């Protein structure tokens, strides 16, 4: 009898895992509380933090799955483009008939033989459940004395509620935060008619444009080499190399008139934003320390400066919220304690038949690691790859609990899932693609080179995608690439054992 799987969520994560579960012979039913598929990419008010005019900050090559390329040649697709892409993906794999739109899951509980899913139309038993609801639906609003009484005419909202610049025309706006949403919103407001835009944040991040020398920055920052370096080199050396790439590409924020970030890139963080620093340099955006208090429409900052604003937008992050999980499941995962205790964000040994998709926080795009996580889940449940042993799972859960919630990088997540799924390409098998596999983009095609579901055309496709924008045009390492790779080879030659990343 075919095993049934409830997939909760019809965004990119839910669609990807359903595609791969179908390939392994499972029968997925996709529950979606909204009226259509797409998740965040519907840009629907109240259900999405994507505003209609937003474009991705990740390139089209890394904002795609391995079975389907984007239409057209836009480097950074719009929200509308991504939604159309997901529609085509769902049609390609026959997923639309499996989506139950307008069906909100109220509870998921463990039973003796599987899982019980309660929803608006009743309850159903399933052999397995995949939670793919996303982790960017519950914005975190920091405590600021007096904020509840803010009287500016445009109000105080979070970036999740932001729908575009028109309500802020000719108004004075404060944007709080230094991650991508905050900086992109601030830039859009400054260029689309706001009278004044001020950004406030607790710490200055390094800021990298989406494009550097004609190449999307995610092609340079999120590489396989970066994973190997993270495993073989001292953290300080990895930090130095990443900071070198960023600062030599664009300089440091203080050169544009923004605050000086911490010397360590790991301590400061990095955000992709094409126009933010030039807007600061031109005076279109001012920067202030973190806000101290609010009185009416007046905001006082940490340096004592006070200023009146018509509106405030908080881009200050999200909390993981999975309210439909039963109390026993929540306790096992340590959700109410602020954790998410799992084996590589996916499984827990005490919750057989339950898996999670996309519940980690990272820098970089999610499409590539989501597909790899989906393949790991499908291959494990389908018997294509061996499930991790109970001991190994518990060790991974213990590490997750000890470290607590943390931000990772797209390449670390992608390669961790690729290894678990048995699809990480080995350098020695692809000498003609060696440079591309080390320093090229982690395009989804490189994870179809070998292992389960390898594709005959993957080498040609990956070579083409690595060469896009002139990033990897031959197999000869540049001087910098050679220097970096020598560091890793020296570490390995000196007996440093590579430890898989999480």
Short mmCIF file of N, CA and C in Angstrom, two decimals, residues 6 18 69 85 187 199 283 351 402 410 426 446 450-451 461:
data_model
loop_
_atom_site.label_atom_id
_atom_site.label_comp_id
_atom_site.label_asym_id
_atom_site.label_seq_id
_atom_site.Cartn_x
_atom_site.Cartn_y
_atom_site.Cartn_z
N UNK A 6 1.25 14.00 4.46
CA UNK A 6 0.67 15.33 4.51
C UNK A 6 1.79 16.35 4.42
N UNK A 18 7.19 17.73 -2.30
CA UNK A 18 6.13 16.93 -2.91
C UNK A 18 6.61 16.33 -4.23
N UNK A 69 14.42 25.76 -15.45
CA UNK A 69 15.07 27.07 -15.48
C UNK A 69 14.02 28.17 -15.56
N UNK A 85 7.09 31.12 -11.90
CA UNK A 85 8.00 29.98 -11.95
C UNK A 85 7.45 28.83 -11.12
N UNK A 187 16.01 51.90 0.89
CA UNK A 187 16.45 52.37 -0.43
C UNK A 187 15.26 52.70 -1.32
N UNK A 199 17.84 55.32 8.81
CA UNK A 199 18.00 53.91 9.20
C UNK A 199 18.64 53.88 10.58
N UNK A 283 23.52 61.10 0.84
CA UNK A 283 22.66 61.79 1.80
C UNK A 283 21.19 61.49 1.66
N UNK A 351 10.65 11.34 16.67
CA UNK A 351 9.48 11.74 15.89
C UNK A 351 9.54 11.08 14.51
N UNK A 402 22.80 22.53 22.00
CA UNK A 402 23.90 23.23 22.66
C UNK A 402 24.20 24.57 21.99
N UNK A 410 24.13 29.93 2.93
CA UNK A 410 23.47 29.06 1.94
C UNK A 410 24.34 27.89 1.54
N UNK A 426 32.03 14.72 -6.42
CA UNK A 426 33.42 14.58 -5.97
C UNK A 426 34.34 15.24 -6.99
N UNK A 446 24.70 21.30 -10.41
CA UNK A 446 25.91 20.58 -9.97
C UNK A 446 25.55 19.44 -9.04
N UNK A 450 26.07 13.48 -10.11
CA UNK A 450 26.26 12.08 -9.69
C UNK A 450 25.33 11.77 -8.53
N UNK A 451 25.26 10.48 -8.19
CA UNK A 451 24.36 10.06 -7.13
C UNK A 451 22.97 9.79 -7.68
N UNK A 461 25.19 21.59 -18.57
CA UNK A 461 24.39 22.67 -17.99
C UNK A 461 25.16 23.38 -16.88
#
